[in-house]
JSON list of C-alpha atoms in Angstrom, two decimals:
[
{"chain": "A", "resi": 73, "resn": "UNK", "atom": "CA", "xyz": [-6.39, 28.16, 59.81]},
{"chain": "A", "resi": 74, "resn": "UNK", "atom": "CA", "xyz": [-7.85, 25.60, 57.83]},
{"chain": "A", "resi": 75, "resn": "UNK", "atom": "CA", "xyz": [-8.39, 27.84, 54.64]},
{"chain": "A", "resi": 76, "resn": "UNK", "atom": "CA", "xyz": [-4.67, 28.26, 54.89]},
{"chain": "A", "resi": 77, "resn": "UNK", "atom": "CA", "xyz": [-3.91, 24.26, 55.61]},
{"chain": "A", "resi": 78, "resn": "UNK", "atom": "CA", "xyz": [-6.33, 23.52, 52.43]},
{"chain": "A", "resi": 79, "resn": "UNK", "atom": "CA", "xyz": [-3.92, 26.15, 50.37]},
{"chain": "A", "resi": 80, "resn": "UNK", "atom": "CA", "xyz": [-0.98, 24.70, 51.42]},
{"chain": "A", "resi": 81, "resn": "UNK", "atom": "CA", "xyz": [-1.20, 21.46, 51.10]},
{"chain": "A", "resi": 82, "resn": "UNK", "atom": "CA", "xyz": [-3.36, 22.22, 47.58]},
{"chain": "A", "resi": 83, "resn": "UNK", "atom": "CA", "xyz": [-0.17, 23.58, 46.62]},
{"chain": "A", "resi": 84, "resn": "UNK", "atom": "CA", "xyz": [2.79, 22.10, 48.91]},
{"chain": "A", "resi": 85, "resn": "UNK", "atom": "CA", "xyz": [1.23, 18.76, 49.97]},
{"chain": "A", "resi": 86, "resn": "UNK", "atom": "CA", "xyz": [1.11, 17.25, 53.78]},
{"chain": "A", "resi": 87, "resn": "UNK", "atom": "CA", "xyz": [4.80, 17.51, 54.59]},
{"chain": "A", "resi": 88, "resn": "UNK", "atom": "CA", "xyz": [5.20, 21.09, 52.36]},
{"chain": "A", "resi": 89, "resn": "UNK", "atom": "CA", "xyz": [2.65, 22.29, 54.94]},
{"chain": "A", "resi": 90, "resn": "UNK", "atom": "CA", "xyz": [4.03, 23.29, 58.07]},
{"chain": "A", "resi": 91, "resn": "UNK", "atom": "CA", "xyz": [2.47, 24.08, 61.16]},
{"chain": "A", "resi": 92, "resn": "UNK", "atom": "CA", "xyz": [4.40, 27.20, 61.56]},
{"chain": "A", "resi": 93, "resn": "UNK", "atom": "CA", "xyz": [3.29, 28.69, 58.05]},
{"chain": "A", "resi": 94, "resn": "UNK", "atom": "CA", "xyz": [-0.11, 27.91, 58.12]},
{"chain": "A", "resi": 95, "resn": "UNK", "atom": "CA", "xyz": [-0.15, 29.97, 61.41]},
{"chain": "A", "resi": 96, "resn": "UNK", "atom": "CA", "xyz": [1.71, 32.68, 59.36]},
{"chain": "A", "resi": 97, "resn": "UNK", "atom": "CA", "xyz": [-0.68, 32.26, 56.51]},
{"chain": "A", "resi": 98, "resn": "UNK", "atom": "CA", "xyz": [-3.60, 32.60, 58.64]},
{"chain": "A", "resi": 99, "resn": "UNK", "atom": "CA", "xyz": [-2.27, 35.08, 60.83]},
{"chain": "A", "resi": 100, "resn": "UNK", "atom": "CA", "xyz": [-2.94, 33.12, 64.39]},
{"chain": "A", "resi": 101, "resn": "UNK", "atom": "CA", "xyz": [-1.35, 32.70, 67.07]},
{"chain": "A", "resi": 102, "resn": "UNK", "atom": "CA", "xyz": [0.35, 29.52, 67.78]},
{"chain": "A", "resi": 103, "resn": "UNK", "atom": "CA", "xyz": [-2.30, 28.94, 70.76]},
{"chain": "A", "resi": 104, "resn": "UNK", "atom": "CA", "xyz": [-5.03, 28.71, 68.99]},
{"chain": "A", "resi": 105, "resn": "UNK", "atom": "CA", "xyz": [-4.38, 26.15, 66.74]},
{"chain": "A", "resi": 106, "resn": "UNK", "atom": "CA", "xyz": [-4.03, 23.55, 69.36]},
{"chain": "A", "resi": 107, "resn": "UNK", "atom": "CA", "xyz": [-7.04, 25.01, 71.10]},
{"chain": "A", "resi": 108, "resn": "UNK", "atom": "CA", "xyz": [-8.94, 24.69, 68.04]},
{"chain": "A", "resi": 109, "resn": "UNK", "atom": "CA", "xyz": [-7.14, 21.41, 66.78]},
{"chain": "A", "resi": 110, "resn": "UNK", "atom": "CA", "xyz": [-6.01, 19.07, 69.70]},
{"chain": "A", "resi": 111, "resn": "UNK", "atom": "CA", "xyz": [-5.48, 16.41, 67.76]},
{"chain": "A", "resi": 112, "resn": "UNK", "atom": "CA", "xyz": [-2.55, 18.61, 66.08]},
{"chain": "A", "resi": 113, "resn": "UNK", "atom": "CA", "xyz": [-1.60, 18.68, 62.57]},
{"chain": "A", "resi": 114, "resn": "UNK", "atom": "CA", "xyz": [-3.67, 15.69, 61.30]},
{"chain": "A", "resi": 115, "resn": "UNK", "atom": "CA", "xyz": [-6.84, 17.00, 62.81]},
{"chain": "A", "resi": 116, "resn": "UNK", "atom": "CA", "xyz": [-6.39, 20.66, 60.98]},
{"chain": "A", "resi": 117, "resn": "UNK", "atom": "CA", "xyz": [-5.38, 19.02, 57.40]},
{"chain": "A", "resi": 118, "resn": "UNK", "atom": "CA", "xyz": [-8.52, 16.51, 58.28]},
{"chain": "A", "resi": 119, "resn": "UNK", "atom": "CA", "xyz": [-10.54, 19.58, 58.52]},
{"chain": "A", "resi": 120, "resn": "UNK", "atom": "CA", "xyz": [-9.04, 21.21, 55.33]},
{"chain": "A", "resi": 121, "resn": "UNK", "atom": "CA", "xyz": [-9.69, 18.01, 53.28]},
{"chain": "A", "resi": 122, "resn": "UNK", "atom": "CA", "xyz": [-13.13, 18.06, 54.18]},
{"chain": "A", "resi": 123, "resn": "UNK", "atom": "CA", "xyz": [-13.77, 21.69, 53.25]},
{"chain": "A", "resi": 124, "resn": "UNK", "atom": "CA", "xyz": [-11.77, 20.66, 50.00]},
{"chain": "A", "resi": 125, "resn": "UNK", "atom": "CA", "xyz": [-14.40, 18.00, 49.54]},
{"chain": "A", "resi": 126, "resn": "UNK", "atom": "CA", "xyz": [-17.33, 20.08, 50.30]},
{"chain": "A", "resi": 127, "resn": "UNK", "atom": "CA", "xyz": [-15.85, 22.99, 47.87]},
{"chain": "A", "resi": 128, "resn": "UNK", "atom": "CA", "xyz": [-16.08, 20.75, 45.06]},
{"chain": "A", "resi": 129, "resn": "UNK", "atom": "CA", "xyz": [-19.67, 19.38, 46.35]},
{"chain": "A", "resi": 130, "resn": "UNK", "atom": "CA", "xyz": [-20.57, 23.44, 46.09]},
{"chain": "A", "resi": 131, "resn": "UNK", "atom": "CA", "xyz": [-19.21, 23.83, 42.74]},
{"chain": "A", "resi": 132, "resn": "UNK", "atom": "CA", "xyz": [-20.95, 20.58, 41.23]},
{"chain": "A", "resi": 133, "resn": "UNK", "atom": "CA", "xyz": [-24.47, 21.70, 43.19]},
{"chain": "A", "resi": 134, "resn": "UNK", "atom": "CA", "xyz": [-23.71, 24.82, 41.18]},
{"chain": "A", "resi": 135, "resn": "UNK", "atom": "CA", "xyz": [-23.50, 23.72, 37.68]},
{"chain": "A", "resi": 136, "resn": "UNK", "atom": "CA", "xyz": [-25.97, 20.78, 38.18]},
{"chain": "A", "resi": 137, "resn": "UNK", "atom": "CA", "xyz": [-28.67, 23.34, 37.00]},
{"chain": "A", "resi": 138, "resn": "UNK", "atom": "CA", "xyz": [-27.03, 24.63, 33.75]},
{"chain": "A", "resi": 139, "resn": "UNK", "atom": "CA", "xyz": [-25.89, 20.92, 32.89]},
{"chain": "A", "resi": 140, "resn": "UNK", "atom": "CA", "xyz": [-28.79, 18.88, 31.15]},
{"chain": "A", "resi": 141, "resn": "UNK", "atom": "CA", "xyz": [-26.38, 15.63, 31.28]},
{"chain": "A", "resi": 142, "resn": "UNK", "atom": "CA", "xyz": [-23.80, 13.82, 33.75]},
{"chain": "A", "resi": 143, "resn": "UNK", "atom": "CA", "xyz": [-21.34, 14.36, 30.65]},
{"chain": "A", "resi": 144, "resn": "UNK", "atom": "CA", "xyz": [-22.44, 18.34, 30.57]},
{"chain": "A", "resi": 145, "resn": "UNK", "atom": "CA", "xyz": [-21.72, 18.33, 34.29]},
{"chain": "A", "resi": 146, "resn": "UNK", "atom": "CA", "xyz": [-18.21, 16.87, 34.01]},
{"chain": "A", "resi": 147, "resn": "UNK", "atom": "CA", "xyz": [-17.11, 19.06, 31.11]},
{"chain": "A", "resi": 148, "resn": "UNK", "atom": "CA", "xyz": [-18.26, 22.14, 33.11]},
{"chain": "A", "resi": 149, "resn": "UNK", "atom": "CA", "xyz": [-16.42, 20.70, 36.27]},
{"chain": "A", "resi": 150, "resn": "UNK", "atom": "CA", "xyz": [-13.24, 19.94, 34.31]},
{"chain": "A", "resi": 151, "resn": "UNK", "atom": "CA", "xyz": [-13.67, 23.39, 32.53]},
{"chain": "A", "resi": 152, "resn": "UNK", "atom": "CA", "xyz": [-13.81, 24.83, 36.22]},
{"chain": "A", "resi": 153, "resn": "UNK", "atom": "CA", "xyz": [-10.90, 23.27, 37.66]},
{"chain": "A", "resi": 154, "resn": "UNK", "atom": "CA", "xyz": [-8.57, 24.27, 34.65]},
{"chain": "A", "resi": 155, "resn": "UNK", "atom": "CA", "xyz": [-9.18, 27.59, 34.90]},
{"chain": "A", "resi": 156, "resn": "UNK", "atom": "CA", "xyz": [-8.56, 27.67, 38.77]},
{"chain": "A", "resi": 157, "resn": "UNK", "atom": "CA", "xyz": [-5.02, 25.95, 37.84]},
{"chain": "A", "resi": 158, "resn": "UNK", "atom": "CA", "xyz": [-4.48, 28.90, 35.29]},
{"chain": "A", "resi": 159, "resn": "UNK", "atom": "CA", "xyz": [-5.48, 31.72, 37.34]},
{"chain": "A", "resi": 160, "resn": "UNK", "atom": "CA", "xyz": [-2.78, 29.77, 40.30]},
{"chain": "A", "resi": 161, "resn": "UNK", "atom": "CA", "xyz": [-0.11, 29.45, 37.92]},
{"chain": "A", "resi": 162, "resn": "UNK", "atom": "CA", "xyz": [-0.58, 26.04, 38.01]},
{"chain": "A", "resi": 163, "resn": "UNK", "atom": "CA", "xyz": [0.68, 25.88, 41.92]},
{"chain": "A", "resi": 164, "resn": "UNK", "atom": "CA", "xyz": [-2.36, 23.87, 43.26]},
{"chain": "A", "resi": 165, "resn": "UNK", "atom": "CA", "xyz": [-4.25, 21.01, 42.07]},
{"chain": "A", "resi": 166, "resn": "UNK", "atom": "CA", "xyz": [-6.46, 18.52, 43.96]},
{"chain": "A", "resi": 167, "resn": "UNK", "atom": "CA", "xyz": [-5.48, 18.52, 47.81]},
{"chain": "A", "resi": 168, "resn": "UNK", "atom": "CA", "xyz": [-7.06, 15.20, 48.37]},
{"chain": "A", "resi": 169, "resn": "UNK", "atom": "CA", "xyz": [-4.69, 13.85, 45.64]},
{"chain": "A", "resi": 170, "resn": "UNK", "atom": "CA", "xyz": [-1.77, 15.22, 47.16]},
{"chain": "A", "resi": 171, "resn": "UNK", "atom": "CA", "xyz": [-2.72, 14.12, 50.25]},
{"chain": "A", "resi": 172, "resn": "UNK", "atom": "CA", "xyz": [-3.55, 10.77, 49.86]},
{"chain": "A", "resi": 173, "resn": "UNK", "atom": "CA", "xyz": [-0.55, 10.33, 47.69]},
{"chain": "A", "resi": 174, "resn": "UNK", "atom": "CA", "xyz": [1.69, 11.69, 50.77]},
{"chain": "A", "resi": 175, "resn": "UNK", "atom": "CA", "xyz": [0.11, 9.53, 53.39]},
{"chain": "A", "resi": 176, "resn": "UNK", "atom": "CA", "xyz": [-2.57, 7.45, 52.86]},
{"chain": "A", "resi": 177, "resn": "UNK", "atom": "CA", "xyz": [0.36, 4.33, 53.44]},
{"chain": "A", "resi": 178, "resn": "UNK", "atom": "CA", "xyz": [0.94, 5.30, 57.11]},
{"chain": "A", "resi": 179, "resn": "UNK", "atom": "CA", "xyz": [-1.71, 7.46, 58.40]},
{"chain": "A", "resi": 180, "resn": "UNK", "atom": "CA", "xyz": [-5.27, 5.76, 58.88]},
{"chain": "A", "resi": 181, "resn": "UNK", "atom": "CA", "xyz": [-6.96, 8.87, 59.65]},
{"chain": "A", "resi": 182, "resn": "UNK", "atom": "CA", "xyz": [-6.41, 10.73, 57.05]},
{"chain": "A", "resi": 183, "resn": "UNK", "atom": "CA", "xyz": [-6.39, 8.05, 54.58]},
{"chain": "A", "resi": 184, "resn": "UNK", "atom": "CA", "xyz": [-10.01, 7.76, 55.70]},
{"chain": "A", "resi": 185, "resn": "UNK", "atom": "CA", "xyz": [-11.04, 10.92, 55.31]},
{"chain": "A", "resi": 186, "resn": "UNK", "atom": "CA", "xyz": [-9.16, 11.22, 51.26]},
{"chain": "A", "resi": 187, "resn": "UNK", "atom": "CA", "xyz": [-10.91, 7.47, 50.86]},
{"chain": "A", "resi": 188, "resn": "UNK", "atom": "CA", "xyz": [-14.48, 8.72, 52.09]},
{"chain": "A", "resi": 189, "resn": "UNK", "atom": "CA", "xyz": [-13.84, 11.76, 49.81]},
{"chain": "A", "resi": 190, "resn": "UNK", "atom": "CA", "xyz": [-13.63, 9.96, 46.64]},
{"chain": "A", "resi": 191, "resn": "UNK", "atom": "CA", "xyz": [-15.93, 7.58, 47.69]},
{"chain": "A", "resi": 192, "resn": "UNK", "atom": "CA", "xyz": [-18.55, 10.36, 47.75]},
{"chain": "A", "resi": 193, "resn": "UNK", "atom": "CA", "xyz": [-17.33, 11.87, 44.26]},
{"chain": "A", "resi": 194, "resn": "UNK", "atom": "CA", "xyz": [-17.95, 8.43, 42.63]},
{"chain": "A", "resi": 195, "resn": "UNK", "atom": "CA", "xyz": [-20.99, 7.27, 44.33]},
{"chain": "A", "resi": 196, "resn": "UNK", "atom": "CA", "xyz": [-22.68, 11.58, 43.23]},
{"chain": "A", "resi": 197, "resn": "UNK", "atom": "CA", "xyz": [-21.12, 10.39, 39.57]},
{"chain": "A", "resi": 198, "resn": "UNK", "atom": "CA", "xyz": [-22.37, 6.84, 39.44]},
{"chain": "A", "resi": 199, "resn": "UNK", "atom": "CA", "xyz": [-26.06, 8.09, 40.63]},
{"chain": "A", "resi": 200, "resn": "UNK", "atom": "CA", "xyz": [-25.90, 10.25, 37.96]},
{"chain": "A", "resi": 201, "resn": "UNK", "atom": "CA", "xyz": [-24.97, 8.51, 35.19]},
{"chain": "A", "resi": 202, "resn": "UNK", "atom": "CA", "xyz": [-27.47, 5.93, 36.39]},
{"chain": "A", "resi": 203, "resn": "UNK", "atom": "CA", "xyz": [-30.41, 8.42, 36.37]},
{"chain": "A", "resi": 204, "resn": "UNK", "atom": "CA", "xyz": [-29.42, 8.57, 32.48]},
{"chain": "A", "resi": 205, "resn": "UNK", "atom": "CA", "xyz": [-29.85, 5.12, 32.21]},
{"chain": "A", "resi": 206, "resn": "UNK", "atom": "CA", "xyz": [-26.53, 2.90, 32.72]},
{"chain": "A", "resi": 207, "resn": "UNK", "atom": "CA", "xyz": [-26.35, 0.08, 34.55]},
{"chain": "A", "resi": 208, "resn": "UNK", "atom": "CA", "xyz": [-25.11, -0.07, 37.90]},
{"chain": "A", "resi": 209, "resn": "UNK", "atom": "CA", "xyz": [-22.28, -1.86, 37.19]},
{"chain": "A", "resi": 210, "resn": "UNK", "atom": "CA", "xyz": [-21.31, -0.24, 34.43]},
{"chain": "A", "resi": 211, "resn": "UNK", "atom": "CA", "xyz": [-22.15, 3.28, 36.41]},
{"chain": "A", "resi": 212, "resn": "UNK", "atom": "CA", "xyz": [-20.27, 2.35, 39.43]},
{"chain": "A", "resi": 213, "resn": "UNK", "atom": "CA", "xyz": [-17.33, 1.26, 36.81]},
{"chain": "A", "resi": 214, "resn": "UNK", "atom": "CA", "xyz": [-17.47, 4.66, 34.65]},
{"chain": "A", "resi": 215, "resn": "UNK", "atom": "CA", "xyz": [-17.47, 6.59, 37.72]},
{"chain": "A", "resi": 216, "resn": "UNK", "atom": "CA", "xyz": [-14.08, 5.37, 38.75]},
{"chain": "A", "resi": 217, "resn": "UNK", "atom": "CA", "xyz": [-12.82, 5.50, 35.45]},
{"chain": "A", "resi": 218, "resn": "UNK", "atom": "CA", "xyz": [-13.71, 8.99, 35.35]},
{"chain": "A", "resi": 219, "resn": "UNK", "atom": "CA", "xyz": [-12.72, 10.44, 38.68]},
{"chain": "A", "resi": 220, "resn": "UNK", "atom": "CA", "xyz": [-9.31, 8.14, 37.93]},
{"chain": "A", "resi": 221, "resn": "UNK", "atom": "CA", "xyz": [-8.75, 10.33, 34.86]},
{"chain": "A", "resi": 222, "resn": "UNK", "atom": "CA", "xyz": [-9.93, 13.64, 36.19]},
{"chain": "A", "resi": 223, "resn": "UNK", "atom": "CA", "xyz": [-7.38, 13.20, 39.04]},
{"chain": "A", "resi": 224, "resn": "UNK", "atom": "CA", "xyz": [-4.75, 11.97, 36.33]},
{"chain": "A", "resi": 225, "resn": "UNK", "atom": "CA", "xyz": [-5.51, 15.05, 34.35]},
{"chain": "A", "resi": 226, "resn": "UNK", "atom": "CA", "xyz": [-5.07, 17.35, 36.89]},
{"chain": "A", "resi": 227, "resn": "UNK", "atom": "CA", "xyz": [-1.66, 16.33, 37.75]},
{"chain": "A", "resi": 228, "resn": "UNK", "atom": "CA", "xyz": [-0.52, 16.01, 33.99]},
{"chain": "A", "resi": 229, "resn": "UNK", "atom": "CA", "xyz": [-1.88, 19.68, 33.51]},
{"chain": "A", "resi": 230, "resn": "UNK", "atom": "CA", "xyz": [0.16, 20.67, 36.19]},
{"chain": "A", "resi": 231, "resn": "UNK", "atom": "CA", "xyz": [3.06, 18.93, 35.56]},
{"chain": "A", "resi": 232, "resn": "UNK", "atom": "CA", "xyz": [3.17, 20.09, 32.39]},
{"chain": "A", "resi": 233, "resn": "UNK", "atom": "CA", "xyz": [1.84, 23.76, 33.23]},
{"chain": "A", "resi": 234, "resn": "UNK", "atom": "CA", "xyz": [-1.04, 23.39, 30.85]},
{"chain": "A", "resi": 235, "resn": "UNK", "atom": "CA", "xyz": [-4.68, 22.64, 30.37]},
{"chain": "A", "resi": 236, "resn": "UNK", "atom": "CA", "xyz": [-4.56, 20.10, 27.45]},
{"chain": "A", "resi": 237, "resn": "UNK", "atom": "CA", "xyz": [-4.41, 17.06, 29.41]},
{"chain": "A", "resi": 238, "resn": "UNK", "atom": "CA", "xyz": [-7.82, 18.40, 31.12]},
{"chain": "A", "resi": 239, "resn": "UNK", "atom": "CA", "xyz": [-9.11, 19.03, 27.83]},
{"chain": "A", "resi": 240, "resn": "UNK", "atom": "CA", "xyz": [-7.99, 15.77, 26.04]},
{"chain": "A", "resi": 241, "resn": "UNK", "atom": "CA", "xyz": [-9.42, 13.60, 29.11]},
{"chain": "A", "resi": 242, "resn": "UNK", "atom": "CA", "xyz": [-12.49, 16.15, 29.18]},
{"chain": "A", "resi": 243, "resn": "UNK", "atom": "CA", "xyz": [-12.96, 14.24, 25.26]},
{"chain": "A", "resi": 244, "resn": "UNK", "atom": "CA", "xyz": [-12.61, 10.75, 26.08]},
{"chain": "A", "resi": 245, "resn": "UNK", "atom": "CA", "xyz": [-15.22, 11.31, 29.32]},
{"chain": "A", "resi": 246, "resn": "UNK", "atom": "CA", "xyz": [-17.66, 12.42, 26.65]},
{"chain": "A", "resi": 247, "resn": "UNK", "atom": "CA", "xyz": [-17.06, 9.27, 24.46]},
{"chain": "A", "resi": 248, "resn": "UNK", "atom": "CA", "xyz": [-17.06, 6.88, 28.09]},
{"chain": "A", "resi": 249, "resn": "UNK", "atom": "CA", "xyz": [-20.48, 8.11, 28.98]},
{"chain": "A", "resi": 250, "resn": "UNK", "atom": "CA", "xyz": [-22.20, 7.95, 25.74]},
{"chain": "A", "resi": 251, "resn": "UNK", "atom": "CA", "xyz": [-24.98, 5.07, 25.88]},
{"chain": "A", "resi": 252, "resn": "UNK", "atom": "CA", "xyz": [-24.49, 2.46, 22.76]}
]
């Protein structure tokens, strides 16, 4: 159930994803979901967010070894996520985006749970860049900046049902993170 609440609301957002098709997606009965989820809805796309998060923990823990800089990582990330747009025909993006965009005005709990997922993508980012020797100001401030376009750049590329606006913000990245 919560592999099919992640791909639905990766592709159809909070309100797209209803209860009754992620129990068709996931082939459960209607039981088990509030067995599993009491809290309902919110608790299942809670869950999903957090394996969302933790998916794109696995996939940076996976390039870390082949990237020799922060700005290696990112390009390899970026790189990543395009091609899992292609191969979904551009249907899915970022979930967390698409969630927080949906709700994060009027629902606390998951606004906490996008908020302490992009918290956790900046402060991994910002640690990085300053084991490469920014500042932690300027760190803290290019890892915003660069999670801010990544997100932008994701829903340009599907918007516009192609990878250049991953590509063109995987450029200026490289150009942010290069020490003067």
């Amino acid at each position: 159930m919560v592999e099919a609440a992640w791909s639905l609301i990766e592709a159809k957002g909070y309100y797209g994803a209803g209860l009754n098709e992620v129990l068709a997606v996931a082939d459960a009965p209607r039981g088990s979901l509030y067995h599993h989820f009491p809290g309902g809805k919110d608790e299942l796309i809670g869950e999903a967010l957090g394996v969302a998060g933790r998916e794109v923990d696995r996939i940076v823990g996976e390039l870390v070894p082949k990237a020799p800089t922060t700005c290696d990582l990112v390009q390899a990330l970026l790189e990543r996520l395009a091609d899992r747009m292609v191969a979904a025909d551009y249907a899915k993006g970022c979930p967390v985006a698409t969630v927080a965009l949906e709700v994060s005005a009027s629902n606390d709990s998951l606004q906490s749970i996008c908020g302490g997922i992009y918290s956790s993508w900046r402060r991994a980012l910002a640690d990085a860049l300053r084991a490469e020797g920014h500042d932690v100001a300027e760190s803290d401030e290019l890892a915003t900046t660069a999670l801010a376009l990544i997100e932008g750049a994701l829903v340009l590329a599907r918007a516009d049902r192609s990878r250049v606006p991953i590509e063109q913000v995987g450029r200026r990245i490289a150009k942010l993170f290069a020490i003067d």
